[in-house]
mmCIF file of C-alpha atoms and ligand atoms in Angstrom:
data_model
loop_
_atom_site.group_PDB
_atom_site.id
_atom_site.type_symbol
_atom_site.label_atom_id
_atom_site.label_comp_id
_atom_site.label_asym_id
_atom_site.label_seq_id
_atom_site.Cartn_x
_atom_site.Cartn_y
_atom_site.Cartn_z
ATOM 1 C CA MET A 11 18.525 22.460 16.785
ATOM 2 C CA LEU A 12 15.053 22.178 15.303
ATOM 3 C CA LYS A 13 14.427 25.220 13.156
ATOM 4 C CA GLN A 14 11.617 27.434 14.385
ATOM 5 C CA LYS A 15 10.162 27.561 10.871
ATOM 6 C CA HIS A 16 9.914 23.783 10.708
ATOM 7 C CA ARG A 17 8.360 23.463 14.124
ATOM 8 C CA GLU A 18 5.706 26.015 13.175
ATOM 9 C CA LEU A 19 4.906 24.270 9.900
ATOM 10 C CA ILE A 20 4.670 20.835 11.516
ATOM 11 C CA ASP A 21 2.497 22.169 14.363
ATOM 12 C CA ARG A 22 0.200 23.818 11.855
ATOM 13 C CA LEU A 23 -0.002 20.663 9.737
ATOM 14 C CA ALA A 24 -0.906 18.692 12.891
ATOM 15 C CA ALA A 25 -3.626 21.195 13.815
ATOM 16 C CA GLU A 26 -5.080 22.103 10.424
ATOM 17 C CA HIS A 27 -4.192 19.002 8.343
ATOM 18 C CA THR A 28 -3.095 21.041 5.348
ATOM 19 C CA LEU A 29 -0.333 23.402 4.216
ATOM 20 C CA SER A 30 0.356 25.362 1.045
ATOM 21 C CA ASP A 31 2.356 23.772 -1.772
ATOM 22 C CA GLU A 32 5.386 25.889 -0.872
ATOM 23 C CA GLU A 33 5.157 24.855 2.771
ATOM 24 C CA TYR A 34 4.900 21.157 1.870
ATOM 25 C CA CYS A 35 7.951 21.657 -0.295
ATOM 26 C CA VAL A 36 9.911 23.170 2.608
ATOM 27 C CA LEU A 37 9.064 20.209 4.846
ATOM 28 C CA LEU A 38 10.077 17.748 2.153
ATOM 29 C CA THR A 39 13.361 19.326 1.159
ATOM 30 C CA GLU A 40 14.771 21.712 3.749
ATOM 31 C CA THR A 41 14.415 19.570 6.814
ATOM 32 C CA ASP A 42 17.097 17.784 8.818
ATOM 33 C CA SER A 43 17.142 14.814 11.188
ATOM 34 C CA GLU A 44 15.716 16.895 14.041
ATOM 35 C CA GLY A 45 12.922 18.140 11.815
ATOM 36 C CA ASP A 46 12.138 14.569 10.765
ATOM 37 C CA ALA A 47 12.184 13.404 14.385
ATOM 38 C CA TYR A 48 9.748 16.135 15.440
ATOM 39 C CA LEU A 49 7.509 15.392 12.446
ATOM 40 C CA ALA A 50 7.498 11.658 13.260
ATOM 41 C CA ALA A 51 6.727 12.340 16.940
ATOM 42 C CA CYS A 52 3.704 14.458 15.966
ATOM 43 C CA ALA A 53 2.505 11.791 13.522
ATOM 44 C CA LEU A 54 2.930 9.061 16.118
ATOM 45 C CA ARG A 55 0.912 11.058 18.641
ATOM 46 C CA GLN A 56 -1.987 11.410 16.199
ATOM 47 C CA LYS A 57 -1.842 7.716 15.331
ATOM 48 C CA ARG A 58 -1.870 6.784 19.034
ATOM 49 C CA GLU A 59 -4.902 8.986 19.706
ATOM 50 C CA ARG A 60 -6.865 6.850 17.234
ATOM 51 C CA TYR A 61 -5.228 3.447 17.246
ATOM 52 C CA GLY A 62 -3.115 3.304 20.423
ATOM 53 C CA ASP A 63 -0.041 1.121 19.968
ATOM 54 C CA GLU A 64 -1.872 -1.485 17.906
ATOM 55 C CA VAL A 65 -0.552 -2.532 14.523
ATOM 56 C CA PHE A 66 -2.945 -4.227 12.124
ATOM 57 C CA ILE A 67 -1.777 -7.289 10.232
ATOM 58 C CA ARG A 68 -2.995 -8.451 6.824
ATOM 59 C CA GLY A 69 -2.229 -11.856 5.369
ATOM 60 C CA LEU A 70 -0.967 -11.243 1.847
ATOM 61 C CA ILE A 71 -1.750 -13.965 -0.695
ATOM 62 C CA GLU A 72 -0.041 -13.360 -4.027
ATOM 63 C CA ILE A 73 -2.446 -15.290 -6.235
ATOM 64 C CA SER A 74 -0.727 -14.920 -9.630
ATOM 65 C CA ASN A 75 2.378 -13.332 -11.099
ATOM 66 C CA ILE A 76 0.907 -13.470 -14.603
ATOM 67 C CA CYS A 77 0.127 -10.010 -15.917
ATOM 68 C CA LYS A 78 -0.912 -8.677 -19.293
ATOM 69 C CA ASN A 79 0.627 -5.275 -18.619
ATOM 70 C CA ASN A 80 4.101 -3.882 -19.033
ATOM 71 C CA CYS A 81 4.568 -1.177 -16.429
ATOM 72 C CA TYR A 82 8.193 -0.107 -16.818
ATOM 73 C CA TYR A 83 9.101 -0.487 -13.122
ATOM 74 C CA CYS A 84 7.594 -3.908 -12.470
ATOM 75 C CA GLY A 85 9.485 -7.195 -12.270
ATOM 76 C CA ILE A 86 6.478 -9.335 -13.233
ATOM 77 C CA ARG A 87 5.623 -7.300 -16.341
ATOM 78 C CA ALA A 88 4.475 -9.387 -19.312
ATOM 79 C CA ALA A 89 7.662 -8.757 -21.304
ATOM 80 C CA ASN A 90 9.952 -10.190 -18.634
ATOM 81 C CA LYS A 91 10.840 -13.591 -20.027
ATOM 82 C CA ASN A 92 12.986 -14.393 -16.979
ATOM 83 C CA CYS A 93 9.983 -14.415 -14.681
ATOM 84 C CA ASP A 94 8.940 -17.910 -13.628
ATOM 85 C CA ARG A 95 5.143 -17.657 -13.839
ATOM 86 C CA TYR A 96 2.617 -19.246 -11.467
ATOM 87 C CA ARG A 97 -1.050 -19.050 -10.626
ATOM 88 C CA LEU A 98 -2.668 -20.343 -7.437
ATOM 89 C CA THR A 99 -5.784 -22.500 -7.639
ATOM 90 C CA GLU A 100 -8.912 -21.771 -5.642
ATOM 91 C CA ASP A 101 -7.925 -24.561 -3.256
ATOM 92 C CA ASP A 102 -4.430 -23.091 -2.837
ATOM 93 C CA ILE A 103 -5.939 -19.735 -1.918
ATOM 94 C CA LEU A 104 -8.370 -21.261 0.549
ATOM 95 C CA GLU A 105 -5.573 -23.254 2.157
ATOM 96 C CA CYS A 106 -3.631 -20.019 2.644
ATOM 97 C CA CYS A 107 -6.691 -18.528 4.346
ATOM 98 C CA ASP A 108 -7.133 -21.604 6.561
ATOM 99 C CA GLU A 109 -3.531 -21.330 7.656
ATOM 100 C CA GLY A 110 -3.768 -17.577 8.060
ATOM 101 C CA TYR A 111 -6.895 -17.806 10.182
ATOM 102 C CA ALA A 112 -5.216 -20.300 12.495
ATOM 103 C CA LEU A 113 -2.259 -17.909 12.777
ATOM 104 C CA GLY A 114 -4.601 -15.108 13.865
ATOM 105 C CA PHE A 115 -5.046 -13.161 10.630
ATOM 106 C CA ARG A 116 -8.447 -11.505 10.219
ATOM 107 C CA THR A 117 -7.816 -9.821 6.871
ATOM 108 C CA PHE A 118 -6.799 -11.641 3.713
ATOM 109 C CA VAL A 119 -5.394 -9.648 0.825
ATOM 110 C CA MET A 120 -5.572 -11.306 -2.577
ATOM 111 C CA GLN A 121 -3.019 -9.576 -4.754
ATOM 112 C CA GLY A 122 -1.946 -10.401 -8.278
ATOM 113 C CA GLY A 123 -1.068 -9.209 -11.742
ATOM 114 C CA GLU A 124 -3.839 -8.562 -14.242
ATOM 115 C CA ASP A 125 -4.277 -12.237 -15.079
ATOM 116 C CA GLY A 126 -7.261 -12.972 -17.350
ATOM 117 C CA TYR A 127 -7.796 -16.344 -15.681
ATOM 118 C CA PHE A 128 -9.273 -14.574 -12.669
ATOM 119 C CA THR A 129 -12.646 -13.737 -14.187
ATOM 120 C CA ASP A 130 -15.453 -12.383 -12.065
ATOM 121 C CA ASP A 131 -16.964 -15.878 -11.793
ATOM 122 C CA VAL A 132 -13.708 -17.358 -10.484
ATOM 123 C CA LEU A 133 -13.186 -14.540 -7.997
ATOM 124 C CA VAL A 134 -16.805 -14.492 -6.831
ATOM 125 C CA SER A 135 -16.513 -18.170 -6.029
ATOM 126 C CA VAL A 136 -13.289 -17.704 -4.002
ATOM 127 C CA ILE A 137 -14.475 -14.601 -2.166
ATOM 128 C CA SER A 138 -17.833 -16.196 -1.266
ATOM 129 C CA GLU A 139 -16.116 -19.290 0.084
ATOM 130 C CA ILE A 140 -13.675 -17.245 2.200
ATOM 131 C CA LYS A 141 -16.562 -15.219 3.629
ATOM 132 C CA LYS A 142 -18.534 -18.393 4.294
ATOM 133 C CA ARG A 143 -15.659 -20.014 6.156
ATOM 134 C CA TYR A 144 -14.549 -16.856 7.931
ATOM 135 C CA PRO A 145 -17.381 -14.326 8.243
ATOM 136 C CA ASP A 146 -15.387 -12.403 10.845
ATOM 137 C CA CYS A 147 -12.602 -11.667 8.342
ATOM 138 C CA ALA A 148 -12.182 -8.856 5.841
ATOM 139 C CA VAL A 149 -11.294 -9.646 2.244
ATOM 140 C CA THR A 150 -9.122 -7.151 0.418
ATOM 141 C CA LEU A 151 -8.484 -7.319 -3.304
ATOM 142 C CA SER A 152 -5.507 -5.869 -5.131
ATOM 143 C CA LEU A 153 -6.043 -7.052 -8.675
ATOM 144 C CA GLY A 154 -5.637 -3.942 -10.773
ATOM 145 C CA GLU A 155 -7.973 -2.269 -13.188
ATOM 146 C CA ARG A 156 -11.350 -3.905 -13.865
ATOM 147 C CA SER A 157 -14.743 -2.691 -15.049
ATOM 148 C CA LEU A 158 -17.293 -0.999 -12.816
ATOM 149 C CA GLU A 159 -19.517 -4.036 -13.236
ATOM 150 C CA SER A 160 -16.700 -6.320 -12.143
ATOM 151 C CA TYR A 161 -15.888 -4.228 -9.064
ATOM 152 C CA ARG A 162 -19.580 -4.293 -8.214
ATOM 153 C CA ARG A 163 -19.886 -8.072 -8.486
ATOM 154 C CA LEU A 164 -16.811 -8.677 -6.362
ATOM 155 C CA ARG A 165 -18.103 -6.285 -3.738
ATOM 156 C CA GLU A 166 -21.479 -8.030 -3.708
ATOM 157 C CA ALA A 167 -19.672 -11.351 -3.281
ATOM 158 C CA GLY A 168 -18.235 -9.987 -0.033
ATOM 159 C CA ALA A 169 -14.976 -8.174 -0.815
ATOM 160 C CA ASP A 170 -14.591 -5.361 1.712
ATOM 161 C CA ARG A 171 -11.568 -3.422 0.543
ATOM 162 C CA TYR A 172 -9.677 -2.773 -2.673
ATOM 163 C CA LEU A 173 -6.136 -1.557 -3.088
ATOM 164 C CA LEU A 174 -5.287 0.155 -6.340
ATOM 165 C CA ARG A 175 -2.156 2.233 -6.244
ATOM 166 C CA HIS A 176 -2.813 5.363 -8.244
ATOM 167 C CA GLU A 177 0.990 5.348 -8.855
ATOM 168 C CA THR A 178 1.161 9.116 -9.284
ATOM 169 C CA ALA A 179 -1.108 12.139 -9.162
ATOM 170 C CA THR A 180 0.849 13.652 -12.073
ATOM 171 C CA GLU A 181 -0.316 12.550 -15.487
ATOM 172 C CA SER A 182 3.020 13.221 -17.216
ATOM 173 C CA LEU A 183 4.828 10.998 -14.705
ATOM 174 C CA TYR A 184 2.211 8.289 -15.181
ATOM 175 C CA ARG A 185 3.002 8.450 -18.911
ATOM 176 C CA ALA A 186 6.719 8.061 -18.225
ATOM 177 C CA LEU A 187 6.156 4.991 -16.043
ATOM 178 C CA HIS A 188 3.659 3.132 -18.231
ATOM 179 C CA PRO A 189 3.252 2.086 -21.852
ATOM 180 C CA GLU A 190 0.763 3.815 -24.142
ATOM 181 C CA ASN A 191 -2.153 1.464 -23.542
ATOM 182 C CA LEU A 192 -2.454 2.405 -19.878
ATOM 183 C CA SER A 193 -3.985 5.713 -18.971
ATOM 184 C CA TRP A 194 -3.930 7.882 -15.878
ATOM 185 C CA GLN A 195 -7.542 8.909 -16.465
ATOM 186 C CA GLN A 196 -8.620 5.289 -16.401
ATOM 187 C CA ARG A 197 -6.684 4.718 -13.194
ATOM 188 C CA MET A 198 -8.494 7.628 -11.572
ATOM 189 C CA ARG A 199 -11.821 6.406 -12.937
ATOM 190 C CA CYS A 200 -11.231 2.990 -11.382
ATOM 191 C CA LEU A 201 -10.599 4.599 -7.990
ATOM 192 C CA ASP A 202 -13.888 6.504 -8.279
ATOM 193 C CA TRP A 203 -15.700 3.319 -9.272
ATOM 194 C CA LEU A 204 -14.308 1.470 -6.282
ATOM 195 C CA ARG A 205 -15.616 4.163 -4.018
ATOM 196 C CA GLU A 206 -18.968 4.135 -5.769
ATOM 197 C CA CYS A 207 -19.217 0.372 -5.106
ATOM 198 C CA GLY A 208 -18.714 0.921 -1.383
ATOM 199 C CA TYR A 209 -15.231 -0.515 -0.882
ATOM 200 C CA GLN A 210 -12.788 0.812 1.650
ATOM 201 C CA VAL A 211 -10.338 2.108 -0.928
ATOM 202 C CA GLY A 212 -6.559 2.126 -0.781
ATOM 203 C CA CYS A 213 -4.338 4.043 -3.170
ATOM 204 C CA GLY A 214 -0.586 4.540 -3.173
ATOM 205 C CA PHE A 215 2.563 5.613 -4.935
ATOM 206 C CA MET A 216 6.296 4.981 -5.139
ATOM 207 C CA VAL A 217 8.773 7.381 -3.583
ATOM 208 C CA GLY A 218 11.750 8.152 -5.795
ATOM 209 C CA ALA A 219 10.248 6.764 -9.018
ATOM 210 C CA PRO A 220 12.374 7.676 -12.050
ATOM 211 C CA GLY A 221 11.511 11.219 -13.119
ATOM 212 C CA GLN A 222 9.638 12.108 -9.926
ATOM 213 C CA THR A 223 10.231 15.653 -8.640
ATOM 214 C CA VAL A 224 9.500 17.262 -5.277
ATOM 215 C CA GLU A 225 6.634 19.178 -6.876
ATOM 216 C CA MET A 226 5.148 15.835 -7.843
ATOM 217 C CA LEU A 227 5.448 14.609 -4.267
ATOM 218 C CA VAL A 228 3.570 17.719 -3.171
ATOM 219 C CA LYS A 229 0.830 16.719 -5.611
ATOM 220 C CA GLU A 230 0.701 13.304 -3.953
ATOM 221 C CA LEU A 231 0.050 14.957 -0.619
ATOM 222 C CA ARG A 232 -2.668 17.093 -2.172
ATOM 223 C CA PHE A 233 -4.186 13.982 -3.727
ATOM 224 C CA VAL A 234 -4.400 12.347 -0.283
ATOM 225 C CA GLU A 235 -6.075 15.511 1.034
ATOM 226 C CA ASP A 236 -8.647 15.561 -1.752
ATOM 227 C CA PHE A 237 -9.366 11.877 -2.348
ATOM 228 C CA ARG A 238 -9.118 10.893 1.332
ATOM 229 C CA PRO A 239 -8.356 7.221 0.761
ATOM 230 C CA ASP A 240 -8.987 4.751 3.566
ATOM 231 C CA MET A 241 -5.481 3.451 3.036
ATOM 232 C CA CYS A 242 -2.359 4.666 1.287
ATOM 233 C CA GLY A 243 0.514 2.320 0.497
ATOM 234 C CA ILE A 244 3.764 4.106 -0.158
ATOM 235 C CA GLY A 245 7.177 2.580 -0.486
ATOM 236 C CA PRO A 246 10.524 3.545 -1.947
ATOM 237 C CA PHE A 247 11.042 2.707 -5.614
ATOM 238 C CA ILE A 248 13.401 -0.260 -5.964
ATOM 239 C CA PRO A 249 14.652 -1.217 -9.429
ATOM 240 C CA HIS A 250 14.248 -4.697 -10.889
ATOM 241 C CA LYS A 251 17.072 -6.045 -13.041
ATOM 242 C CA ASP A 252 14.791 -7.165 -15.906
ATOM 243 C CA THR A 253 12.968 -3.881 -16.441
ATOM 244 C CA PRO A 254 13.727 -0.717 -18.417
ATOM 245 C CA PHE A 255 14.476 0.968 -15.074
ATOM 246 C CA ALA A 256 17.098 -1.584 -14.035
ATOM 247 C CA SER A 257 19.860 0.985 -13.574
ATOM 248 C CA GLU A 258 17.788 3.690 -11.888
ATOM 249 C CA PRO A 259 18.666 4.493 -8.261
ATOM 250 C CA ALA A 260 16.353 3.325 -5.483
ATOM 251 C CA GLY A 261 14.171 5.777 -3.571
ATOM 252 C CA SER A 262 15.004 7.017 -0.109
ATOM 253 C CA VAL A 263 13.892 5.479 3.182
ATOM 254 C CA ASP A 264 14.143 8.886 4.888
ATOM 255 C CA MET A 265 11.904 10.552 2.305
ATOM 256 C CA THR A 266 9.398 7.688 2.508
ATOM 257 C CA CYS A 267 9.205 8.001 6.300
ATOM 258 C CA ARG A 268 8.847 11.780 6.041
ATOM 259 C CA LEU A 269 5.932 11.330 3.653
ATOM 260 C CA LEU A 270 4.340 8.700 5.918
ATOM 261 C CA SER A 271 4.412 11.204 8.781
ATOM 262 C CA MET A 272 2.996 13.998 6.649
ATOM 263 C CA ILE A 273 0.192 11.768 5.359
ATOM 264 C CA ARG A 274 -0.640 10.749 8.930
ATOM 265 C CA LEU A 275 -0.951 14.423 9.873
ATOM 266 C CA ILE A 276 -3.027 15.257 6.787
ATOM 267 C CA HIS A 277 -5.438 12.359 7.328
ATOM 268 C CA PRO A 278 -4.919 11.162 10.917
ATOM 269 C CA GLY A 279 -7.287 8.174 10.749
ATOM 270 C CA ILE A 280 -5.804 6.689 7.572
ATOM 271 C CA LEU A 281 -4.477 3.127 7.438
ATOM 272 C CA LEU A 282 -0.806 3.343 6.520
ATOM 273 C CA PRO A 283 1.256 0.243 5.830
ATOM 274 C CA ALA A 284 4.938 -0.011 6.592
ATOM 275 C CA THR A 285 5.601 -1.620 3.218
ATOM 276 C CA THR A 286 7.804 -4.564 2.317
ATOM 277 C CA ALA A 287 9.856 -2.202 0.136
ATOM 278 C CA LEU A 288 10.845 -0.227 3.247
ATOM 279 C CA GLY A 289 11.958 -3.438 4.951
ATOM 280 C CA THR A 290 13.831 -4.481 1.825
ATOM 281 C CA LEU A 291 15.890 -1.276 1.643
ATOM 282 C CA HIS A 292 16.694 -1.050 5.332
ATOM 283 C CA PRO A 293 16.919 -3.789 7.992
ATOM 284 C CA MET A 294 14.855 -1.618 10.348
ATOM 285 C CA GLY A 295 12.716 -0.135 7.571
ATOM 286 C CA ARG A 296 9.436 -1.539 8.798
ATOM 287 C CA GLU A 297 10.069 -0.305 12.347
ATOM 288 C CA ARG A 298 11.096 3.087 11.035
ATOM 289 C CA GLY A 299 7.858 3.278 9.061
ATOM 290 C CA ILE A 300 5.782 2.458 12.135
ATOM 291 C CA LEU A 301 7.653 5.012 14.213
ATOM 292 C CA ALA A 302 6.920 7.556 11.475
ATOM 293 C CA GLY A 303 3.163 6.922 11.748
ATOM 294 C CA ALA A 304 2.400 3.690 9.854
ATOM 295 C CA ASN A 305 0.019 1.216 11.517
ATOM 296 C CA VAL A 306 -0.333 -1.764 9.155
ATOM 297 C CA VAL A 307 1.967 -4.605 8.125
ATOM 298 C CA MET A 308 1.215 -7.225 5.499
ATOM 299 C CA PRO A 309 3.125 -10.451 6.144
ATOM 300 C CA ASN A 310 3.317 -12.911 3.296
ATOM 301 C CA LEU A 311 0.846 -15.787 3.456
ATOM 302 C CA SER A 312 1.466 -17.119 -0.068
ATOM 303 C CA PRO A 313 2.611 -20.753 -0.343
ATOM 304 C CA PRO A 314 6.385 -20.681 0.351
ATOM 305 C CA SER A 315 7.078 -22.375 -3.013
ATOM 306 C CA VAL A 316 5.894 -19.312 -4.970
ATOM 307 C CA ARG A 317 7.082 -16.457 -2.779
ATOM 308 C CA LYS A 318 10.352 -15.858 -4.598
ATOM 309 C CA LYS A 319 8.486 -15.745 -7.904
ATOM 310 C CA TYR A 320 6.461 -12.651 -6.994
ATOM 311 C CA MET A 321 9.534 -10.466 -7.456
ATOM 312 C CA LEU A 322 8.166 -6.993 -8.140
ATOM 313 C CA TYR A 323 11.634 -5.503 -7.534
ATOM 314 C CA ASP A 324 15.081 -6.893 -6.764
ATOM 315 C CA ASN A 325 15.600 -8.672 -3.426
ATOM 316 C CA LYS A 326 11.983 -8.260 -2.285
ATOM 317 C CA LEU A 327 11.667 -9.758 1.205
ATOM 318 C CA SER A 328 9.340 -12.695 1.680
ATOM 319 C CA ASP A 329 10.804 -14.614 4.589
ATOM 320 C CA GLY A 330 11.992 -13.813 8.112
ATOM 321 C CA ALA A 331 9.582 -11.467 9.881
ATOM 322 C CA GLU A 332 8.009 -10.795 6.449
ATOM 323 C CA SER A 333 6.522 -14.291 6.487
ATOM 324 C CA ALA A 334 3.097 -14.853 8.058
ATOM 325 C CA GLN A 335 4.403 -18.016 9.707
ATOM 326 C CA ALA A 336 6.996 -15.933 11.572
ATOM 327 C CA LYS A 337 4.368 -13.997 13.512
ATOM 328 C CA ALA A 338 6.261 -14.547 16.756
ATOM 329 C CA ALA A 339 9.307 -12.792 15.285
ATOM 330 C CA LEU A 340 7.111 -9.935 14.102
ATOM 331 C CA THR A 341 5.503 -9.691 17.545
ATOM 332 C CA GLU A 342 8.940 -9.448 19.091
ATOM 333 C CA ARG A 343 10.140 -6.777 16.678
ATOM 334 C CA LEU A 344 7.011 -4.709 17.225
ATOM 335 C CA SER A 345 7.238 -5.067 20.960
ATOM 336 C CA ALA A 346 10.803 -3.713 20.832
ATOM 337 C CA ILE A 347 9.320 -0.425 19.567
ATOM 338 C CA GLY A 348 6.390 -0.424 22.007
ATOM 339 C CA CYS A 349 3.727 -1.825 19.629
ATOM 340 C CA TYR A 350 1.659 -4.990 19.498
ATOM 341 C CA ILE A 351 -0.382 -6.882 16.927
ATOM 342 C CA SER A 352 -4.118 -6.207 16.940
ATOM 343 C CA GLN A 353 -6.465 -9.195 17.001
ATOM 344 C CA SER A 354 -9.130 -7.324 15.020
ATOM 345 C CA ARG A 355 -9.932 -6.962 11.316
ATOM 346 C CA GLY A 356 -8.397 -3.517 11.520
ATOM 347 C CA ASP A 357 -10.933 -1.264 9.860
ATOM 348 C CA ILE A 358 -10.335 2.440 9.471
ATOM 349 C CA LYS A 359 -11.409 4.811 12.229
ATOM 350 C CA LYS A 360 -12.857 7.701 10.295
ATOM 351 C CA ASP A 361 -12.202 11.255 11.375
ATOM 352 C CA ASN A 362 -14.718 14.004 10.892
ATOM 353 C CA LEU A 363 -12.206 16.614 9.881
HETATM 354 S S1 SF4 B 401 2.563 -3.086 -11.828
HETATM 355 FE FE1 SF4 B 401 0.761 -4.405 -11.752
HETATM 356 S S2 SF4 B 401 -0.273 -4.032 -13.728
HETATM 357 FE FE2 SF4 B 401 1.820 -3.264 -13.951
HETATM 358 S S3 SF4 B 401 2.964 -4.982 -14.829
HETATM 359 FE FE3 SF4 B 401 3.195 -5.118 -12.588
HETATM 360 S S4 SF4 B 401 1.577 -6.477 -11.887
HETATM 361 FE FE4 SF4 B 401 1.085 -5.825 -13.982
#
């Protein structure tokens, strides 16, 4: 039976959109399946009030797996000599958009490692051409840390949104996950710059990253409260065989779904993806994420020949319903849980909380 204490905490979170650290901790650690089910039902209700049963789709174009960085958890880190590197040309990217548009996608996400080839000039040219061909589409960038000036130029060229996972709100954990040359302060600065430039900003973190504690997860929730991102991408940590974290255990699907629900209740209008990592760890992971309050999926629109090369973690899904071309399969899977694909760009509906 659902504990009275849990019901009260969840009801209060749904009404007031915040709890104390201790109360967040109770919801994260002392709950059971009935508590999770009640939490998910409340999150789903708040999502429906704003977005109905629509799920937004984004066409994900992985433009390069070349990266100068060496984040300890990442399969395409520079030091991984087993990674078969590729970089899409401007024409490749535009072809992906042409195909995606015909398939019904109205947001294109250009994601890649920090690859020096993609200078501002190169990106400005691609973004401008996409916006010229498809003015009704949103362009999202997920290209890591850049300068304020760079973010500004890309925004002026037409980029609408930027995803930059903050990775963790705890500086000591950031240090444990990254080499010396990367800094948590700089990450935070970049997020502020993106906001300053007028992007819709997405952040995000891994659930179950090596060294992460429950107190740190509470800090993540507080970060969402304070920063109020337009989007937050969270997925379970999954190890990659060629990284220093190869033998670390994967994160938990249950904990990820619990956090999705809590984030939905903290910031009801937020855009929350059911990430590929969830689908990779559990055959129904994506559906479970949506039933916990997520409302975005990002099928893969990269050329099929490169999809297996963008291996951020072991066994990352890129085909089946994860593929943009398999939209019919995705439609079917969503319909089985009472949802349907939106035809719109899928912008955030802001709350005045
Ligand atoms: S996480 Fe991003 S910045 Fe870090 S190594 Fe991977 S692609 Fe590069």
